[in-house]
XYZ file of C-alpha atoms in Angstrom:
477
model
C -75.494 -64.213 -171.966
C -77.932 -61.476 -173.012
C -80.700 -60.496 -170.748
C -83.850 -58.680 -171.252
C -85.505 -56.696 -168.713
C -89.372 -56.800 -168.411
C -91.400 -54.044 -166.757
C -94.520 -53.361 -166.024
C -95.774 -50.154 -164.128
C -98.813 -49.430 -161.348
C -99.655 -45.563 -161.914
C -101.278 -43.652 -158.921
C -102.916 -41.083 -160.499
C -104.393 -38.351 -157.858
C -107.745 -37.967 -159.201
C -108.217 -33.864 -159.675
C -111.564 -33.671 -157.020
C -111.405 -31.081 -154.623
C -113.078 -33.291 -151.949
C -112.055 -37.073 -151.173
C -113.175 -40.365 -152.714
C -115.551 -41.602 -149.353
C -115.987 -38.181 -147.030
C -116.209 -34.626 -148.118
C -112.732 -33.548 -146.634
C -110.836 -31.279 -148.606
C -108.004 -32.312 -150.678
C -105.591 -29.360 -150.863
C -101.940 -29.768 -150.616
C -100.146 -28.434 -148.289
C -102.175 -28.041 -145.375
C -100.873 -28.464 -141.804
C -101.284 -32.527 -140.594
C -104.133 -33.927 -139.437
C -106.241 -30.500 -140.618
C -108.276 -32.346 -143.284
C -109.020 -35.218 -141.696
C -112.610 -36.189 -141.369
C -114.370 -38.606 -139.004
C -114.295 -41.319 -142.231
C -110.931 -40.576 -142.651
C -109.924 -41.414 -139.391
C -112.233 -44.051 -139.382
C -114.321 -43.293 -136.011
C -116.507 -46.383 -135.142
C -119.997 -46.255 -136.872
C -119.239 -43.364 -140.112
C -120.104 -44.956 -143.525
C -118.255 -43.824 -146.961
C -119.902 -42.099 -149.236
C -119.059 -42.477 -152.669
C -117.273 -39.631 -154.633
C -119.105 -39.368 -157.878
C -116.542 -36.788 -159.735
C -113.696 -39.135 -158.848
C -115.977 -41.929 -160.959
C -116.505 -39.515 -163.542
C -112.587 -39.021 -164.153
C -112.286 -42.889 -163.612
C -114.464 -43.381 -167.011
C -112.986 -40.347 -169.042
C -109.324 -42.168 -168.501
C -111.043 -45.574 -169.739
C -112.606 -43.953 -172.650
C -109.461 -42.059 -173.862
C -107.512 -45.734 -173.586
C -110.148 -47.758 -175.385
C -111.275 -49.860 -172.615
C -113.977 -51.591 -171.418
C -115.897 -49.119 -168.798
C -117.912 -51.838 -166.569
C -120.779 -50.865 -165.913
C -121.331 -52.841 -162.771
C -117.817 -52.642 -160.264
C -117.301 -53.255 -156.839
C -115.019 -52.047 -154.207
C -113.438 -54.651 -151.783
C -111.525 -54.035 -148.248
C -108.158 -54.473 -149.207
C -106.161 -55.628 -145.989
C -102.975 -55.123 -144.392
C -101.766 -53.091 -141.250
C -99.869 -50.127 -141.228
C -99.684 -46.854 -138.629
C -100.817 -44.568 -141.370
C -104.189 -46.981 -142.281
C -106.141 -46.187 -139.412
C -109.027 -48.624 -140.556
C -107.050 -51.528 -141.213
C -107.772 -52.151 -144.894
C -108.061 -49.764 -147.495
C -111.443 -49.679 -150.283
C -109.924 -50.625 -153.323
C -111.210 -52.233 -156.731
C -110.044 -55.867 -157.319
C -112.232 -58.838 -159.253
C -114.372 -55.820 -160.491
C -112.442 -52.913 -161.378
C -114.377 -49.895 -163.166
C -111.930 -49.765 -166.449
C -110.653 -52.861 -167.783
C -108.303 -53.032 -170.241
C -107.398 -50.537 -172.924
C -103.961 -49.632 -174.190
C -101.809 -46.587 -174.677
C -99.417 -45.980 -177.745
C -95.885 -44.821 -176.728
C -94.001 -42.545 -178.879
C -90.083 -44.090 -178.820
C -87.615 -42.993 -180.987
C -87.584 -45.019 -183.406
C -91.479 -45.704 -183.808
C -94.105 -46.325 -181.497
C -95.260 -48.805 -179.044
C -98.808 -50.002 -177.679
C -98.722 -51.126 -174.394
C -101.698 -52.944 -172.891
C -103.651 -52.135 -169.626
C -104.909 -54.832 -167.294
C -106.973 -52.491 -165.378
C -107.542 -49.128 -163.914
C -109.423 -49.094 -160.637
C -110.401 -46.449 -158.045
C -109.544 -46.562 -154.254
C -107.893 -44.459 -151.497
C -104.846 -43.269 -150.546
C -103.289 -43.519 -146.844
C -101.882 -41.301 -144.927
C -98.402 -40.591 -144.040
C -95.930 -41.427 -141.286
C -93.413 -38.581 -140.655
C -90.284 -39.628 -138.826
C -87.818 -36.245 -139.255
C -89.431 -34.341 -137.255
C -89.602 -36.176 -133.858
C -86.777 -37.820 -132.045
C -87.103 -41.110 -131.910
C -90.966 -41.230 -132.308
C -92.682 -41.339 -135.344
C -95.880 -38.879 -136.478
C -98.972 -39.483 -138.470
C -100.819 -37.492 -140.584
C -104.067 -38.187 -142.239
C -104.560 -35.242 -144.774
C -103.580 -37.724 -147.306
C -105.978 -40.736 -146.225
C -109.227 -40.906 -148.266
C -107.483 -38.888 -151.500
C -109.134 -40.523 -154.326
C -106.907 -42.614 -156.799
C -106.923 -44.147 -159.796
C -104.437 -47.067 -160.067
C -103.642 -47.640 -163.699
C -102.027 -51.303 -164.111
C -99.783 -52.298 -167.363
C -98.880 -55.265 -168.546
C -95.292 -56.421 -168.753
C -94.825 -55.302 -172.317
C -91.737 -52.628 -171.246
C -88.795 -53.839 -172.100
C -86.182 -51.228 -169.963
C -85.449 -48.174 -168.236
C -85.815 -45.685 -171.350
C -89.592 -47.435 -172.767
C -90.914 -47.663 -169.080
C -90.183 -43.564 -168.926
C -91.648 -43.160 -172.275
C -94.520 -44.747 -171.246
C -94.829 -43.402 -168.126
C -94.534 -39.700 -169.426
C -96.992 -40.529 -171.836
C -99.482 -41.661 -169.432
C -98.517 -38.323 -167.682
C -99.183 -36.242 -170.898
C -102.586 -38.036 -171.221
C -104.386 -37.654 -167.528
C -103.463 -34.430 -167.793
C -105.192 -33.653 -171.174
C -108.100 -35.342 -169.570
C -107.820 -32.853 -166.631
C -108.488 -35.507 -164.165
C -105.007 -35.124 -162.444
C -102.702 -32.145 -162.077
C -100.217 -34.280 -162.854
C -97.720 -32.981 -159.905
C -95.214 -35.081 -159.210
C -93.353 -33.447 -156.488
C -96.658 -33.309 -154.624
C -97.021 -37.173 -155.094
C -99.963 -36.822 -157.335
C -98.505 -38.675 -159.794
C -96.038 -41.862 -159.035
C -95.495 -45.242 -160.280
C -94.582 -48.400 -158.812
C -92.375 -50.385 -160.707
C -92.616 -54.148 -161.218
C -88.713 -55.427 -162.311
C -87.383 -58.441 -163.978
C -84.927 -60.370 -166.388
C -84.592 -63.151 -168.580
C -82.837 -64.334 -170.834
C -83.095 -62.962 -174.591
C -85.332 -65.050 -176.610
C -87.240 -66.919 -173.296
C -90.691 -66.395 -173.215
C -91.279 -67.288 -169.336
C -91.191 -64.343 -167.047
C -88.679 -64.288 -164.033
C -89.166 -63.217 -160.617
C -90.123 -59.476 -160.195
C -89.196 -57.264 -157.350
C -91.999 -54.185 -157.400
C -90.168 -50.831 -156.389
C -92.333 -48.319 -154.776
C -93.205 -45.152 -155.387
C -91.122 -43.004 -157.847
C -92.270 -40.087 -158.194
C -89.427 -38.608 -161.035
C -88.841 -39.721 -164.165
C -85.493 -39.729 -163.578
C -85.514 -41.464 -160.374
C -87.640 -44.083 -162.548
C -84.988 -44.574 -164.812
C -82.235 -44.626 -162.369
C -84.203 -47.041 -160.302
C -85.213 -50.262 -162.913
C -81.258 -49.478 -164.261
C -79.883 -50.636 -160.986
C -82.533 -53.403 -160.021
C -81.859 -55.138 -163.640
C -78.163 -54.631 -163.008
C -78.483 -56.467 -159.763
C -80.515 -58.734 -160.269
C -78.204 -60.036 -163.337
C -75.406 -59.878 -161.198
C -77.281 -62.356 -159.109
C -78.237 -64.494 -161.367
C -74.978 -64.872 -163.420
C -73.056 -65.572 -159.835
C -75.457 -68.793 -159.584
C -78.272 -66.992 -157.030
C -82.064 -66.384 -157.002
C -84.103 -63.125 -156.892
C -86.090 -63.062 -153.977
C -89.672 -61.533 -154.972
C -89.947 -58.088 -152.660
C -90.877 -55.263 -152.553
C -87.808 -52.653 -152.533
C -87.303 -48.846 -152.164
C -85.551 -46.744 -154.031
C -82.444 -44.474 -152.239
C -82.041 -41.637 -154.656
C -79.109 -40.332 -152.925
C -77.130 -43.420 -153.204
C -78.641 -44.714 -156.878
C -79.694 -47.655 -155.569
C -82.395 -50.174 -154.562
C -82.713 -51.906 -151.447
C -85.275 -54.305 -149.683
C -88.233 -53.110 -147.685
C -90.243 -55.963 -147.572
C -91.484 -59.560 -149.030
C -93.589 -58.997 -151.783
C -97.464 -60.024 -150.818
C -99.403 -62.035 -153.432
C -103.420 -60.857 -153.226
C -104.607 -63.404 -151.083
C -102.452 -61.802 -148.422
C -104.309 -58.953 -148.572
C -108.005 -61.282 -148.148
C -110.153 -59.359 -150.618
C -113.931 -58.909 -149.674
C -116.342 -56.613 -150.789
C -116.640 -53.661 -148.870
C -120.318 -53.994 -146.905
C -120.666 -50.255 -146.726
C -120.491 -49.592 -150.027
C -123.346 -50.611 -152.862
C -121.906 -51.992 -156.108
C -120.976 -49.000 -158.461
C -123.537 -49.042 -161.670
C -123.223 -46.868 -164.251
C -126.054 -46.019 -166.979
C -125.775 -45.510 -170.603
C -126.833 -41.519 -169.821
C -123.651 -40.946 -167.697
C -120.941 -42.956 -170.213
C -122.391 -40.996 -173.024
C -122.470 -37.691 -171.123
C -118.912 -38.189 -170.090
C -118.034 -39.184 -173.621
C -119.278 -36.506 -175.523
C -117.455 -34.079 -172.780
C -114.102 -35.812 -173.772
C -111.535 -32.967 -175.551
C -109.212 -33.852 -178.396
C -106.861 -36.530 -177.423
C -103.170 -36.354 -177.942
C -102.818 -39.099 -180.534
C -105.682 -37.274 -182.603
C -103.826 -33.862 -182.147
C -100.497 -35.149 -183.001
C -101.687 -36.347 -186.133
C -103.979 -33.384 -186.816
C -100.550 -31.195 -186.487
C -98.777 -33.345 -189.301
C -101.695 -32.717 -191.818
C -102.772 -29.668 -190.506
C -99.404 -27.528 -190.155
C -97.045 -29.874 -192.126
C -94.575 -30.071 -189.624
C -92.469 -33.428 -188.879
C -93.986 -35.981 -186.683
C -90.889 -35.360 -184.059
C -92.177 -32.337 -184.060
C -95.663 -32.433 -183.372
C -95.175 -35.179 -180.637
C -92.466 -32.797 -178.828
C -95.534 -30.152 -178.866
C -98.547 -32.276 -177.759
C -96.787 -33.366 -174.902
C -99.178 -31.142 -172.929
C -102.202 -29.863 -173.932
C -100.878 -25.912 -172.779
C -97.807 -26.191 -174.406
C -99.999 -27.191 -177.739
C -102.463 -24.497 -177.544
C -99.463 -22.258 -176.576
C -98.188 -23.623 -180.566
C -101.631 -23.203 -182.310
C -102.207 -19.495 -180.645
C -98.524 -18.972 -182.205
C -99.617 -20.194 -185.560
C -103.132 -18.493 -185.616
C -100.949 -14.722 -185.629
C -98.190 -16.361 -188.120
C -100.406 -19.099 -190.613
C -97.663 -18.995 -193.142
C -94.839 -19.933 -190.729
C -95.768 -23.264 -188.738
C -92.256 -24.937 -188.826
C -90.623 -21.590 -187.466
C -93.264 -21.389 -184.905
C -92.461 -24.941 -183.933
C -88.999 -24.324 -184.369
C -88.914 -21.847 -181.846
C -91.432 -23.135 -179.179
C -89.597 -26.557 -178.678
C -86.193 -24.593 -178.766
C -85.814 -20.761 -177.667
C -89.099 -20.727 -175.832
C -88.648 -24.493 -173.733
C -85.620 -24.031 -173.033
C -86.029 -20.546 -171.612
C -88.641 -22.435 -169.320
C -86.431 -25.671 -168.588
C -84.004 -23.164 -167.199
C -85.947 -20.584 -165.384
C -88.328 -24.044 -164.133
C -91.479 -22.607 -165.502
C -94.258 -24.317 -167.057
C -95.584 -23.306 -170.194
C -98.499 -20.920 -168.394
C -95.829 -18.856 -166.384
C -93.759 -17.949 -169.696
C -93.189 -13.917 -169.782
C -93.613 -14.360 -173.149
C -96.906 -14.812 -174.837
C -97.932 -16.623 -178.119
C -98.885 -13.184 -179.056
C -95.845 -11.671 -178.608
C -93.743 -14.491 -179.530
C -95.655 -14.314 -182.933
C -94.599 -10.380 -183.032
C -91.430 -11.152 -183.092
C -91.214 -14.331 -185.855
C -93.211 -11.903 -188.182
C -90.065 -9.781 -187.944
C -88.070 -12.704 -188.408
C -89.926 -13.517 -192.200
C -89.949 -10.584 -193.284
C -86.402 -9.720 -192.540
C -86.005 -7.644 -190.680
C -83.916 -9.002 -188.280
C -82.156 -12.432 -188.512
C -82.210 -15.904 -186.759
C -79.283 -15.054 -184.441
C -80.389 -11.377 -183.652
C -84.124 -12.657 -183.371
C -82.665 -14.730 -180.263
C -80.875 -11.775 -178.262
C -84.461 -9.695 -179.094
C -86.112 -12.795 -177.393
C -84.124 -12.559 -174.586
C -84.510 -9.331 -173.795
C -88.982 -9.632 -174.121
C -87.814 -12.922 -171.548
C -86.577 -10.104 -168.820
C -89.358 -7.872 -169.290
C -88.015 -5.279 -171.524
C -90.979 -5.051 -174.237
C -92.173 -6.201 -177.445
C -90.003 -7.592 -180.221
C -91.098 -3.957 -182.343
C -89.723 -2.140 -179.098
C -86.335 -3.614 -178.397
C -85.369 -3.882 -182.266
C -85.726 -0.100 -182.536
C -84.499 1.227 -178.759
C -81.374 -1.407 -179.535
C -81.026 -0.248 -183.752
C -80.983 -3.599 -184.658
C -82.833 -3.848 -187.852
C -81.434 -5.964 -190.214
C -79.084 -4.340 -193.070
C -80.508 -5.116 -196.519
C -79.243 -2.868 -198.670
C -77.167 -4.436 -201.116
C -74.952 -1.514 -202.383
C -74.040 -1.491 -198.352
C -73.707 -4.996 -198.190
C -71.613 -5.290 -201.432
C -68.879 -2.410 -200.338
C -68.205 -4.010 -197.068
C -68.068 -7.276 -198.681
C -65.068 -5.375 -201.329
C -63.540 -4.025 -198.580
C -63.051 -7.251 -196.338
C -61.758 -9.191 -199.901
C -59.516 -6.354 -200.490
C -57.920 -6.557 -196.875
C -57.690 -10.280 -197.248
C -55.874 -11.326 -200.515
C -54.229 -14.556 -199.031
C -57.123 -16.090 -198.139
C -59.144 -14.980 -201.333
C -56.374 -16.953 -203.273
C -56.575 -20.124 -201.467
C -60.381 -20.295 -201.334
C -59.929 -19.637 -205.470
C -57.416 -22.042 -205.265
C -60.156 -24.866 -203.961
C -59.947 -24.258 -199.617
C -63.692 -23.686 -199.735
C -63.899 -23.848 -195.897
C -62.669 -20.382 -196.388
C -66.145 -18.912 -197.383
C -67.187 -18.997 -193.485
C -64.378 -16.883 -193.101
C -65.485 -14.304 -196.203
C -69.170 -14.413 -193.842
C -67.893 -14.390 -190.529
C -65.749 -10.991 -191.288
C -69.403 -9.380 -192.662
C -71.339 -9.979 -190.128
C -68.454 -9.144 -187.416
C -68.733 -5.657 -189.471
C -72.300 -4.964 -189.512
C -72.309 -6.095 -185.900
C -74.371 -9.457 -186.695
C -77.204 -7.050 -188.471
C -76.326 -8.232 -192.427
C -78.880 -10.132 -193.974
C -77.282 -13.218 -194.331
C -78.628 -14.579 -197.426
C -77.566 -11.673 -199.143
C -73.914 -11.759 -197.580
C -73.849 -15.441 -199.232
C -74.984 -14.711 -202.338
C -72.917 -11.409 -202.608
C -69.919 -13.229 -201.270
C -69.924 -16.393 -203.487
C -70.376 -14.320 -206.779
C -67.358 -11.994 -205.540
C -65.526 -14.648 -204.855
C -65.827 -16.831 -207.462
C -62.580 -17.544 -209.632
């Protein structure tokens, strides 16, 4: 039998405030436990929230960019449920009234693209954290996290496995972080996803039981994660079991997913609004300030690249995955207008990969547009080739100068004189007679050969279009 796995994600997005959703406690990373944790946080007896009103601001710029419905009346409810690192007991979430509803966000795949549709994106509060590895036997908490604002961003099951679910989920990373309401940093859990995982079979239209797989906070570990869970839960099925709905973690050191608890339904949780806090309104003058303040979106850039630059649409979708890598394209192109697919060519290959390797994001590269565009401009007008251009690259990667610089201090300026070009290309046919008879005689594989010997000579400095078109008429029978 054929199966199809269904997924749908819930994205906690770390809203970008510098203070928390309900007290004015700092949200910084990193700080030692327990050192930003407020009297609200902690929930002391008689301290009232107060309402964050930059964490509703980002709330509305996501629902605007996603084409959804921005209510202007919401509510937060007490969400709750016990656990050591919810000091109050319940947590202020959105529920009935949520302050985005719907919307939908078009997924580049590879072979098209995909809408997926939002239920909802509501604002609430993070807990804290229980920390276990650092005392025998006894478990700590710390409450720097509890109170960090959060917008939970709810799909419907329209993924359909592993590899749409991380498209989707990278684009909805690409897009809060155009926004700049959410650094986006995954390590630092400001950016995770649960994962709601099930299977049927191909063609059925009912859904099957889901087990929801908490917090994954890699892409990979997303992948890796819905992989196994639709692999076992098949296995269970086709051996004549039943999926038990849980909740499950994911062990990223063995691959695999494993039960943490039985998955709640919302009236577990008893939803009430929260009697501390006044319904959220929002006038017309605040959704149209925050929509005029809204910067170019990535759909609108990636087609503004296609008609603007003429470069492919794989292309322009590989460089609007973040807005700096983008601007790090156009500041490229401003220096070099005649040569946008080189530019691209070399930002998506030489240039990322430099930064995939050294782990570097786009704003730390030792190489700047500018100079990257110094040495592309000696690229087209030949002075130095493809292949050399990348060893000159290299070098302005460790530090050693501009593209000008290195090409002279190394003497690698391209040879294009063809009286040069022509008597090394006599010699090398002269020294080789057997293998200019069997390329005449029709081995044409043998005209690498002819090239390869050239630019061996000239120490990879010949001009290459002129060593082919030297070579062939040589050559020729």
């Amino acid at each position: 039998m054929k199966w199809e796995i269904v997924v749908g994600l819930e994205t906690h997005a770390q809203l970008s405030t510098q203070s928390k959703i309900f007290s004015g406690a700092a949200t910084a990373f990193g700080a030692a436990p327990n050192a930003q944790a407020c009297a609200v946080d902690v929930a002391l007896p008689g301290v009232l929230p107060v309402l964050n009103r930059g964490a509703v601001e980002r709330a509305i710029r996501f629902g605007l960019a996603v084409g959804a419905t921005i209510n202007r009346r919401s509510v937060f409810a007490r969400k709750n449920y016990f656990y050591p690192d919810l000091p109050k007991g319940y947590q202020i979430s959105q529920y009935e009234l949520p302050v985005v509803a719907g919307g939908a966000v078009r997924v580049p795949l590879k072979d098209g693209e995909k809408t997926v549709r939002l239920v909802r994106a509501h604002l609430e509060e993070d807990a804290g954290k229980s920390l276990h590895e650092d005392f025998h036997g006894l478990s700590g908490i710390d409450l720097n996290r509890a109170g960090t604002p959060l917008l939970e961003i709810v799909s419907e099951p329209d993924l359909r496995g592993a590899q749409e679910a991380v498209a989707y989920a990278k684009t909805l990373h690409s897009l809060v972080r155009y926004l700049d309401i959410c650094d986006g940093n995954m390590q630092e859990g400001s950016f995770r996803c649960d994962a709601n995982v099930s299977v049927r079979p191909h063609g059925a239209t009912e859904l099957g039981t889901r087990c929801e797989i908490k917090n994954l906070n890699s892409f990979r570990f997303l992948e890796k994660a819905i992989e196994y869970e639709a692999a076992r839960q098949i296995a269970i099925i086709e051996d004549g079991g039943s999926i038990a709905q849980e909740t499950r973690l994911f062990d990223s050191e063995r691959g695999e997913t494993r039960s943490m608890r039985s998955k709640e339904e919302a009236h577990d949780y008893r939803y009430f609004p929260d009697p501390d806090l006044l319904p959220l309104e929002i006038p017309d003058a605040w959704l149209d300030g925050v929509r005029a303040s809204l910067p170019e979106l990535p759909d609108a850039k990636r087609a503004r690249f296609v008609s603007e630059y003429g470069i492919p649409p794989y292309d322009a979708a590989v460089l609007t995955s973040s807005r700096e890598l983008a601007a790090y394209f156009e500041e490229t192109v401003s220096e070099l207008p005649a040569e946008p697919k080189l530019s691209a060519n070399w930002v998506m290959g030489e240039v990322s990969g430099h930064l995939n390797r050294d782990g570097l994001e786009i704003g730390g590269s030792p190489v700047s547009s500018t100079a990257l565009a110094g040495l592309l401009r000696r690229v087209a007008d030949g002075t130095i080739s493809g292949k050399i251009a990348k060893d000159v690259f290299e070098a302005m990667w460790a530090g050693e100068g501009d593209a000008d610089a290195i090409i002279d201090a190394k003497g690698l300026r391209q040879i294009s004189d063809s009286g040069e070009l022509e008597r090394i290309a006599d010699a090398i046919i002269a020294a080789n007679p057997g293998q200019v008879a069997e390329y005449r005689g029709g081995r044409d594989k043998l005209f690498a050969f002819f090239v390869g010997q050239v630019m061996k000579q000239t120490q990879g400095k010949a001009n290459p279009a002129q060593v082919n078109e030297i070579l062939r008429k040589k050559l020729a029978p």
